[in-house]
PDB file of C-alpha atoms in Angstrom:
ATOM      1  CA  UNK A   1       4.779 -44.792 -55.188  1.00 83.00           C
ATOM      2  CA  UNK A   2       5.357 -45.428 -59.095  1.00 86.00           C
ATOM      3  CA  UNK A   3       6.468 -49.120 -59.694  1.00 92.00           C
ATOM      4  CA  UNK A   4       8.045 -50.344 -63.235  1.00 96.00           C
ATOM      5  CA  UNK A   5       7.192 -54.407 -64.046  1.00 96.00           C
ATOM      6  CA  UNK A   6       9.373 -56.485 -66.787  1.00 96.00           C
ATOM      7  CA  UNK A   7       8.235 -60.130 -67.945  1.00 96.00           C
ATOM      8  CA  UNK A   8       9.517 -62.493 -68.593  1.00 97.00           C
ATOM      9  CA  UNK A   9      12.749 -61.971 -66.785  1.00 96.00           C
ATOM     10  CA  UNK A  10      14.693 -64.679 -68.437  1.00 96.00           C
ATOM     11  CA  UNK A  11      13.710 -66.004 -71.902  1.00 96.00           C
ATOM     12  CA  UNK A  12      15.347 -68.833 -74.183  1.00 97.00           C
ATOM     13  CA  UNK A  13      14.274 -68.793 -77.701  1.00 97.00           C
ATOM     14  CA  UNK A  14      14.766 -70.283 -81.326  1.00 97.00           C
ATOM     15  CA  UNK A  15      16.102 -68.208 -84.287  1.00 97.00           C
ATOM     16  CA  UNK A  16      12.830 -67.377 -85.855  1.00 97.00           C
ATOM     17  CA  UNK A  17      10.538 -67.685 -82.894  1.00 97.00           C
ATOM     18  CA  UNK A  18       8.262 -64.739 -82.428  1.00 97.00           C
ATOM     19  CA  UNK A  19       9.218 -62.578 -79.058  1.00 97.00           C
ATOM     20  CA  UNK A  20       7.047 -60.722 -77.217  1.00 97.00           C
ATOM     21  CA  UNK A  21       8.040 -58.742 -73.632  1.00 98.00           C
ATOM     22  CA  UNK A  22       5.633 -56.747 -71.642  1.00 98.00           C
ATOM     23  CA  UNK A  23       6.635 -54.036 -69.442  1.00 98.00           C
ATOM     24  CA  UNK A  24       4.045 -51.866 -67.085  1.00 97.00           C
ATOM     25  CA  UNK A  25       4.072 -49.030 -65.002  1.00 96.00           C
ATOM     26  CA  UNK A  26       2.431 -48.264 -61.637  1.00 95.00           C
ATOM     27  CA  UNK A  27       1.447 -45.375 -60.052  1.00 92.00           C
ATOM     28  CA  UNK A  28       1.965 -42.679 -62.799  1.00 89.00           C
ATOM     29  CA  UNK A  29      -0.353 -41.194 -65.286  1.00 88.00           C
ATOM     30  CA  UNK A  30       1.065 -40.592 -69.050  1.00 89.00           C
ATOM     31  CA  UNK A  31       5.302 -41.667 -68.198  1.00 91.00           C
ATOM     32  CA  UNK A  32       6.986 -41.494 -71.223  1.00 90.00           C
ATOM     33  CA  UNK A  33       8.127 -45.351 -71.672  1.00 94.00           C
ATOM     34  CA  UNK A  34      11.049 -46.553 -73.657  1.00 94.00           C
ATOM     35  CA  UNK A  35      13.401 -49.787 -74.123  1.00 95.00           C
ATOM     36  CA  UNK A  36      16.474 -50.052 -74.146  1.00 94.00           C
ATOM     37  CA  UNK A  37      19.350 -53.229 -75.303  1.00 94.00           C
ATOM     38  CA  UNK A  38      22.180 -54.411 -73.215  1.00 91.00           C
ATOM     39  CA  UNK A  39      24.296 -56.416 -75.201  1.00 79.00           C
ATOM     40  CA  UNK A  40      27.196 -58.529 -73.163  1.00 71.00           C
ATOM     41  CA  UNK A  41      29.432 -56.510 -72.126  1.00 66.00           C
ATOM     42  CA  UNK A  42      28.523 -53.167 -73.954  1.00 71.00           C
ATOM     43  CA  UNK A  43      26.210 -50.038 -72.897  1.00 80.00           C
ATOM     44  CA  UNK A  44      22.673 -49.313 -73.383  1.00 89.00           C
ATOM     45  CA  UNK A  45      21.238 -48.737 -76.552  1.00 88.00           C
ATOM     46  CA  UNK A  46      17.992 -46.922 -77.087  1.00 89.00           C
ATOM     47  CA  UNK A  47      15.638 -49.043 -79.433  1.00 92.00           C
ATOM     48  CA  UNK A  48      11.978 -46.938 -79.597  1.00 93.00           C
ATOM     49  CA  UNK A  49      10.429 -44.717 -76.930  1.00 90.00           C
ATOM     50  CA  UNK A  50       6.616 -43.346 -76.676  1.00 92.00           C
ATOM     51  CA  UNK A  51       5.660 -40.068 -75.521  1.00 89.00           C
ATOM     52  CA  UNK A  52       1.638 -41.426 -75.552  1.00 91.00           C
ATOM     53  CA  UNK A  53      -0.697 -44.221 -76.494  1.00 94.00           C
ATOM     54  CA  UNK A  54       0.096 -45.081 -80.204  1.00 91.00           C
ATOM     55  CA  UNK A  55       2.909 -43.138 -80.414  1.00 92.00           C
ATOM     56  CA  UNK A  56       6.463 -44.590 -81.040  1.00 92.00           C
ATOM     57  CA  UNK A  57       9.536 -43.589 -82.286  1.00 89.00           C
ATOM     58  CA  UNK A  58      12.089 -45.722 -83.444  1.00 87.00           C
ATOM     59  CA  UNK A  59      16.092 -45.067 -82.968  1.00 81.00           C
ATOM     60  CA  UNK A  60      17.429 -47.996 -84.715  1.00 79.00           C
ATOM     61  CA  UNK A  61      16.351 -49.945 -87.480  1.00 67.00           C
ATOM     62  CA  UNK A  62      16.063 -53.648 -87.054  1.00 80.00           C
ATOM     63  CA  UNK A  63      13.462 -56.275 -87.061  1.00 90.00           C
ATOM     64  CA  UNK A  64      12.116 -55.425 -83.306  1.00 95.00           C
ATOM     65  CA  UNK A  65       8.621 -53.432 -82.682  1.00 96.00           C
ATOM     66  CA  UNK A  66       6.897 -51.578 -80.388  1.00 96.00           C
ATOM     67  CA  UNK A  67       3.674 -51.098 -79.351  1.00 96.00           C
ATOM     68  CA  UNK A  68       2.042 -48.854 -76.425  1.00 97.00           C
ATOM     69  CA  UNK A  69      -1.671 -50.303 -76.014  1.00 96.00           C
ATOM     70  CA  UNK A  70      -2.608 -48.477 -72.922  1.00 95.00           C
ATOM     71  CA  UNK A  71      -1.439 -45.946 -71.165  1.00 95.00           C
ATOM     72  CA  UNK A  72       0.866 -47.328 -69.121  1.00 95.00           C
ATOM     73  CA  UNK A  73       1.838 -50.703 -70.870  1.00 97.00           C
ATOM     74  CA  UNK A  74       4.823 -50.724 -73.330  1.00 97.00           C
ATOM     75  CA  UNK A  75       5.435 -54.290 -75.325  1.00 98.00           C
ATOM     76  CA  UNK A  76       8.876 -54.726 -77.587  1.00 97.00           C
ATOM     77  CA  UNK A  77       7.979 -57.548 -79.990  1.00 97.00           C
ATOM     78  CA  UNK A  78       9.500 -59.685 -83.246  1.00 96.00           C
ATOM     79  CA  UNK A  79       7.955 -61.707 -85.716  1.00 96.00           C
ATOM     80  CA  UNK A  80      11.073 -63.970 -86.426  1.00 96.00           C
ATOM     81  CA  UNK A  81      14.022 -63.491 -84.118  1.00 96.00           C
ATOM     82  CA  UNK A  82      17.638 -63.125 -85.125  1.00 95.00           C
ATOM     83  CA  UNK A  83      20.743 -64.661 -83.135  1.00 94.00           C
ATOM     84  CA  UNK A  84      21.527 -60.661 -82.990  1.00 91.00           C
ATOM     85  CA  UNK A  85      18.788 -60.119 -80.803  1.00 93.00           C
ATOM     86  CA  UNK A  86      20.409 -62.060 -77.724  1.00 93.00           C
ATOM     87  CA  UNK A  87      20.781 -59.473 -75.474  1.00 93.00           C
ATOM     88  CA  UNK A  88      19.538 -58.018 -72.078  1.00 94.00           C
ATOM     89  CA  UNK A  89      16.482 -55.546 -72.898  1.00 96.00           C
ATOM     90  CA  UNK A  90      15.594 -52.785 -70.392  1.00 96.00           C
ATOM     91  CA  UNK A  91      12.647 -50.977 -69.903  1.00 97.00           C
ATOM     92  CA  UNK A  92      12.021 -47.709 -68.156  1.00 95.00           C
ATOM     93  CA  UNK A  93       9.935 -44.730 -67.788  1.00 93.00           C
ATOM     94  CA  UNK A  94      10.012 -40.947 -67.155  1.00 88.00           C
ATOM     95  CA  UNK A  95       7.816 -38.404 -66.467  1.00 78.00           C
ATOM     96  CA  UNK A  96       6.041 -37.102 -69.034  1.00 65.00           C
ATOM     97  CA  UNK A  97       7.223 -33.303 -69.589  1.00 61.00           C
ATOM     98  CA  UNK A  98       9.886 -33.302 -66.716  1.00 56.00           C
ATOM     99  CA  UNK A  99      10.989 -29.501 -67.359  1.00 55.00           C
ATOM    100  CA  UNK A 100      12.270 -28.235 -64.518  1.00 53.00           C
ATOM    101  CA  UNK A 101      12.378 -31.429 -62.557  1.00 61.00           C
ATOM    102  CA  UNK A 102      15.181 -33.985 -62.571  1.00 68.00           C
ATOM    103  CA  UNK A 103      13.697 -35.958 -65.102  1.00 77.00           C
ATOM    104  CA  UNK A 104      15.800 -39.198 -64.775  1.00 84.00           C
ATOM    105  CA  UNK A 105      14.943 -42.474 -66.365  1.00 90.00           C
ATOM    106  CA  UNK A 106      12.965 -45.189 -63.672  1.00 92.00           C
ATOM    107  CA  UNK A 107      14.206 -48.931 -65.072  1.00 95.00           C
ATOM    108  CA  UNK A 108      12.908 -52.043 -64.603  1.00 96.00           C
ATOM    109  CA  UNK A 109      14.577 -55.608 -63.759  1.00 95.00           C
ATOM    110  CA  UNK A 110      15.219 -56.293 -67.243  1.00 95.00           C
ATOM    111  CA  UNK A 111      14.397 -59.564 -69.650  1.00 96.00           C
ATOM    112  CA  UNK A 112      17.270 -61.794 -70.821  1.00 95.00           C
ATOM    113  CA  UNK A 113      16.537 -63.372 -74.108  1.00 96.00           C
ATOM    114  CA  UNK A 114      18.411 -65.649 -75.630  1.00 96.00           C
ATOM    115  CA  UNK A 115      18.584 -66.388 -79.216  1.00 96.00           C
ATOM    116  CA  UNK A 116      19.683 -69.716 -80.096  1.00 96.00           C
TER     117      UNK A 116
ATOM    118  CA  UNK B   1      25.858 -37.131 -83.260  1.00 51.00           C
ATOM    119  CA  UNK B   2      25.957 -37.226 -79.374  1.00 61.00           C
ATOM    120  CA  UNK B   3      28.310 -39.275 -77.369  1.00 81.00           C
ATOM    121  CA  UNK B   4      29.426 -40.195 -73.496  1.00 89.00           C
ATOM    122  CA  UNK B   5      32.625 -41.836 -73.052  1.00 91.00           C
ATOM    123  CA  UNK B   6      33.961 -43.412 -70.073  1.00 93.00           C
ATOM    124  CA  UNK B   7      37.041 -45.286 -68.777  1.00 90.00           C
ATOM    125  CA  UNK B   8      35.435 -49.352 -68.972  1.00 91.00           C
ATOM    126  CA  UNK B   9      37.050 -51.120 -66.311  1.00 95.00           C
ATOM    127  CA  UNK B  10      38.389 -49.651 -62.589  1.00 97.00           C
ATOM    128  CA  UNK B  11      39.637 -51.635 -59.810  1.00 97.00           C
ATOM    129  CA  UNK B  12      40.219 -50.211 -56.483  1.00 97.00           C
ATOM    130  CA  UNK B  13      41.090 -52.119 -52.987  1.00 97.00           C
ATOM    131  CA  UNK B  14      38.250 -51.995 -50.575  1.00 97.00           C
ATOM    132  CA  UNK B  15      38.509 -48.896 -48.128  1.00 97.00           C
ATOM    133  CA  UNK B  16      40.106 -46.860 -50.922  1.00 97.00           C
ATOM    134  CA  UNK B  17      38.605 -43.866 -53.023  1.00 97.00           C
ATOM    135  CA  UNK B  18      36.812 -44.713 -56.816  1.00 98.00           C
ATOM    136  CA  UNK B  19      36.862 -42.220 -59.145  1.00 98.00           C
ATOM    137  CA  UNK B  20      35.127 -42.721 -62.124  1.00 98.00           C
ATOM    138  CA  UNK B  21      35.049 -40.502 -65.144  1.00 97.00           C
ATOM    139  CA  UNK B  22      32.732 -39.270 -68.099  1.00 96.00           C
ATOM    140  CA  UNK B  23      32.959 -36.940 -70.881  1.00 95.00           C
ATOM    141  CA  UNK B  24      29.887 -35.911 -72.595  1.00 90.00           C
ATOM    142  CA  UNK B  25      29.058 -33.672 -75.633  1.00 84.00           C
ATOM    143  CA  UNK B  26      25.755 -31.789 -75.374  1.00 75.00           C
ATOM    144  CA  UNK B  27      26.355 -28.619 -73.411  1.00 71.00           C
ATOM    145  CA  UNK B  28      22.673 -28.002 -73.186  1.00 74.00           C
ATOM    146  CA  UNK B  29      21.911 -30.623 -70.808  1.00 71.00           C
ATOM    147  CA  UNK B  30      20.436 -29.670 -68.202  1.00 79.00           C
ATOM    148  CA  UNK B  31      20.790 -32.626 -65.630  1.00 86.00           C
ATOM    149  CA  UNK B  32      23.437 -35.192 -66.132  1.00 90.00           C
ATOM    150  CA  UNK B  33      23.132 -38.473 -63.759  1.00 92.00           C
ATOM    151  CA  UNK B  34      24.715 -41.317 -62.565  1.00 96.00           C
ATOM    152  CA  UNK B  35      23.248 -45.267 -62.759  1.00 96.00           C
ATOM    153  CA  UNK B  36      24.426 -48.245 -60.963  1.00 97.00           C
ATOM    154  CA  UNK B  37      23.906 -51.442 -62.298  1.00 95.00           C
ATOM    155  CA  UNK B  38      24.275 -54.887 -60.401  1.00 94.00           C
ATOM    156  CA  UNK B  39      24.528 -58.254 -62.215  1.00 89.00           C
ATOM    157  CA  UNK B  40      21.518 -59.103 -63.860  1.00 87.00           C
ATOM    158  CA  UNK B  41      19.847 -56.659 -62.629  1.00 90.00           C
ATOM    159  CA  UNK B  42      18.185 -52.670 -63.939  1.00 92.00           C
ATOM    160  CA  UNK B  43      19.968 -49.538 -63.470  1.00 94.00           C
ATOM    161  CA  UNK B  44      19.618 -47.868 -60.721  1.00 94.00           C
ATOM    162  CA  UNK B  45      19.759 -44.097 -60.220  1.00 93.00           C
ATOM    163  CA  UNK B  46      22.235 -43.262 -57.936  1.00 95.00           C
ATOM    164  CA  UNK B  47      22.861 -39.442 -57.724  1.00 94.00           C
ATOM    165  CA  UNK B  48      22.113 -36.848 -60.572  1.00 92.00           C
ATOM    166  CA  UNK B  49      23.586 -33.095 -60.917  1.00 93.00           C
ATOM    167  CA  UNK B  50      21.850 -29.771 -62.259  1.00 89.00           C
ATOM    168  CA  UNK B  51      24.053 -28.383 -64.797  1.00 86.00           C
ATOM    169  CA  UNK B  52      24.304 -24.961 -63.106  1.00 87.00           C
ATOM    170  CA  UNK B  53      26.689 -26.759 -60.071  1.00 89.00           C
ATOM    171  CA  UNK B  54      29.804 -27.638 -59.720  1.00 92.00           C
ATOM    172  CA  UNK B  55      29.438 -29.912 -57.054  1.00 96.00           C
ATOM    173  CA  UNK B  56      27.003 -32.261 -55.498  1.00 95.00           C
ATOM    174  CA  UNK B  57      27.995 -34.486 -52.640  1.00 95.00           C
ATOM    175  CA  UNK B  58      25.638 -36.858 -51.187  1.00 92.00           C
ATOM    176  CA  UNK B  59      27.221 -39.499 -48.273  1.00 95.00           C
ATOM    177  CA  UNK B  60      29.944 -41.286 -49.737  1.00 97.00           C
ATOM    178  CA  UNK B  61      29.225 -39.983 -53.159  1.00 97.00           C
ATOM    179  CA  UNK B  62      30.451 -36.912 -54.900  1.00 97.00           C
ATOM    180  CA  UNK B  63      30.103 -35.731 -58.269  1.00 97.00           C
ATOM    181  CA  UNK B  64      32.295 -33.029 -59.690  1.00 97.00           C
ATOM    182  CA  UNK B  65      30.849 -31.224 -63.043  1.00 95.00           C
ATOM    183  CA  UNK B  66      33.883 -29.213 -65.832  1.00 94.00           C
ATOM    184  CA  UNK B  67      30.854 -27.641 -68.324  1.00 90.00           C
ATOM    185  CA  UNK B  68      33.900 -25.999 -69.876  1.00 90.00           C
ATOM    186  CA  UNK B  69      35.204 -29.307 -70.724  1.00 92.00           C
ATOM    187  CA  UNK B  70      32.317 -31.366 -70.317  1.00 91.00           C
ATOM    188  CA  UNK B  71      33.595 -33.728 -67.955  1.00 94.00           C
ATOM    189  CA  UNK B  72      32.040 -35.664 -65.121  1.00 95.00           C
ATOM    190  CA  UNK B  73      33.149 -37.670 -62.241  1.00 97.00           C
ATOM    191  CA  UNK B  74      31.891 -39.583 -59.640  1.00 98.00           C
ATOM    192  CA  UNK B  75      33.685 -40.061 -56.315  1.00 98.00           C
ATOM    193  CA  UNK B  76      33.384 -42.944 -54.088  1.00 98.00           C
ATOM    194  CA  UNK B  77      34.566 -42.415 -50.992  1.00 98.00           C
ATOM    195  CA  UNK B  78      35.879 -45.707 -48.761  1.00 97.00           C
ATOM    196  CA  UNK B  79      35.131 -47.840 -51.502  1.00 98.00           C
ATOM    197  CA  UNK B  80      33.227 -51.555 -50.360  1.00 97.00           C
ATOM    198  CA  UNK B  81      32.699 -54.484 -52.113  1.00 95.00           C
ATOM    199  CA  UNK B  82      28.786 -53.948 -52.324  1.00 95.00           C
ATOM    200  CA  UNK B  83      29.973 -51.092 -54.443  1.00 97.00           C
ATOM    201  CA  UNK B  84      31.341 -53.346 -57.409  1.00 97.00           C
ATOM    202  CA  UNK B  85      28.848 -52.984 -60.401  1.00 96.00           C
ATOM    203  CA  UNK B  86      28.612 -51.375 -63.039  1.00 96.00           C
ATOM    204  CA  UNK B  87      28.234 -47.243 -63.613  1.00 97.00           C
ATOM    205  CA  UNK B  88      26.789 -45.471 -66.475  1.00 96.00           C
ATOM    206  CA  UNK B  89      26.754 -41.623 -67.024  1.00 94.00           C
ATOM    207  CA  UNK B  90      23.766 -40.187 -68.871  1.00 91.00           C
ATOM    208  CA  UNK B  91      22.607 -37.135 -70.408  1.00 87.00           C
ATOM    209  CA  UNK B  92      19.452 -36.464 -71.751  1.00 80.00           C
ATOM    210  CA  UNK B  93      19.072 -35.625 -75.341  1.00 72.00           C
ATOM    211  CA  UNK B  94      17.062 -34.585 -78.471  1.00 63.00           C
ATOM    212  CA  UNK B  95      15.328 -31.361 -78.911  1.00 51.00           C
ATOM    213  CA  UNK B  96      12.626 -32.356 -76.193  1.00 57.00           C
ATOM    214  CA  UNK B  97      14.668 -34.066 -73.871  1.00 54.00           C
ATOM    215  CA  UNK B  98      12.977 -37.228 -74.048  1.00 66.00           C
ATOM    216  CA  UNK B  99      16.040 -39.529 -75.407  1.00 77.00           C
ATOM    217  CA  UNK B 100      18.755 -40.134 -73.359  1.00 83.00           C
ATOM    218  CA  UNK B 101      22.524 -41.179 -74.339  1.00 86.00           C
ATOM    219  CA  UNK B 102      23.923 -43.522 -71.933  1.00 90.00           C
ATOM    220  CA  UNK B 103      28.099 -43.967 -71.551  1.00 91.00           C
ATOM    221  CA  UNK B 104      29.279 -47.904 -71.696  1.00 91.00           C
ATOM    222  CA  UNK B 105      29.426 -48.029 -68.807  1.00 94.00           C
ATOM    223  CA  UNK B 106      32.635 -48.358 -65.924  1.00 96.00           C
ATOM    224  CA  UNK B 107      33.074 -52.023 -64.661  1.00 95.00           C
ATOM    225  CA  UNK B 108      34.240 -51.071 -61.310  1.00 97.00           C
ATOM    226  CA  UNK B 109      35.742 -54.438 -59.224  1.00 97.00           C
ATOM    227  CA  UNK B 110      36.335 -53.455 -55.120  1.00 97.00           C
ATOM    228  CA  UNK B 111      39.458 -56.168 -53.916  1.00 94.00           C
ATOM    229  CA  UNK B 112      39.557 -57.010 -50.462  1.00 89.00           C
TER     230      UNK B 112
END
């Protein structure tokens, strides 16, 4: 069975402070992998997703990165962290090329940073 | 650009019927789905529906699908309080299908 795997769950952090979350999927070959912010209160907003190794697209402009290393290893990272960036950060994973199957989105526990 | 709108808050007395609703905009989609999402927690996938229905009931869940006017509910019947969360309608889209757009999201609070 295909397993998704967040860390840290829970992060407190400086304004400035460099940020780096991992995320890793089990059990599939080639998922398509993407994260996603949660801020309080509010709905899910789509920050970069990658169809393959080195490949990422970016949905919103900001001071957050992404990187896909391997396969099945996604990491969002910052180089100097806003207050903005407080939020709770979701990653998940799809099949790659779900045509004619359901297709939904597999998340993960989530990370909790906070920005202070 | 795309958007998925739902009601944000819902309260309901435990034993009672939820319904919570979603309009979306891309009439191409071909699945559109339901999440659940528990404090602190991931979404969950709770139930999706192929466009081509109009109905999909699964135990105490039913989903109803308008495509004519792009609305989408989700029926809980005999409502519990393990059922207070939040819900999120989703459809995927971009050319590919890779992107999904995710509604804010339905606070729904079961009272004893």
């Amino acid at each position: 069975s295909q397993t998704i795997h967040q860390w840290p769950a829970t992060l407190v952090q400086p304004v400035g402070s460099p940020l780096s979350l991992e995320c890793t999927v089990e059990g599939t070959s080639n998922p398509n992998l993407y994260w996603y912010r949660q801020a309080a209160g509010r709905g899910l907003q789509l920050l970069f997703y990658s169809v393959g190794i080195g490949q990422i697209s970016s949905e919103v402009p900001q001071n957050l990165s992404a990187s896909r290393p391997q396969d099945r290893q996604f990491i969002l990272s910052s180089k100097k962290l806003l207050l903005s960036d407080s939020g709770f950060y979701l990653c998940a994973w799809r099949r790659w090329g779900a045509g004619g199957m359901s297709g939904e989105l597999f998340f993960g526990e989530g990370s909790r940073l906070t920005v202070l | 650009g795309e958007d998925v709108e739902q009601s944000l808050f819902l309260s309901v007395r435990e034993g009672d019927s939820s319904v919570i609703n979603c309009t979306y905009t891309d009439s191409s989609s071909t699945y559109l789905y339901w999440y659940k999402q528990e404090p602190g927690a991931g979404l969950q996938l709770l139930t999706y529906i192929f466009s081509n229905m109009d109905m999909k009931q699964d135990q105490r869940l039913t989903v109803l699908l308008n495509k004519k006017d792009k609305h989408l509910s989700l029926r809980i019947a005999d409502t519990q309080t393990g059922d207070s969360a939040i819900y999120f309608c989703a459809e995927p889209f971009d050319n590919y299908g890779q992107n999904f757009v995710f509604g804010p999201g339905t606070r729904l609070s079961v009272l004893p």
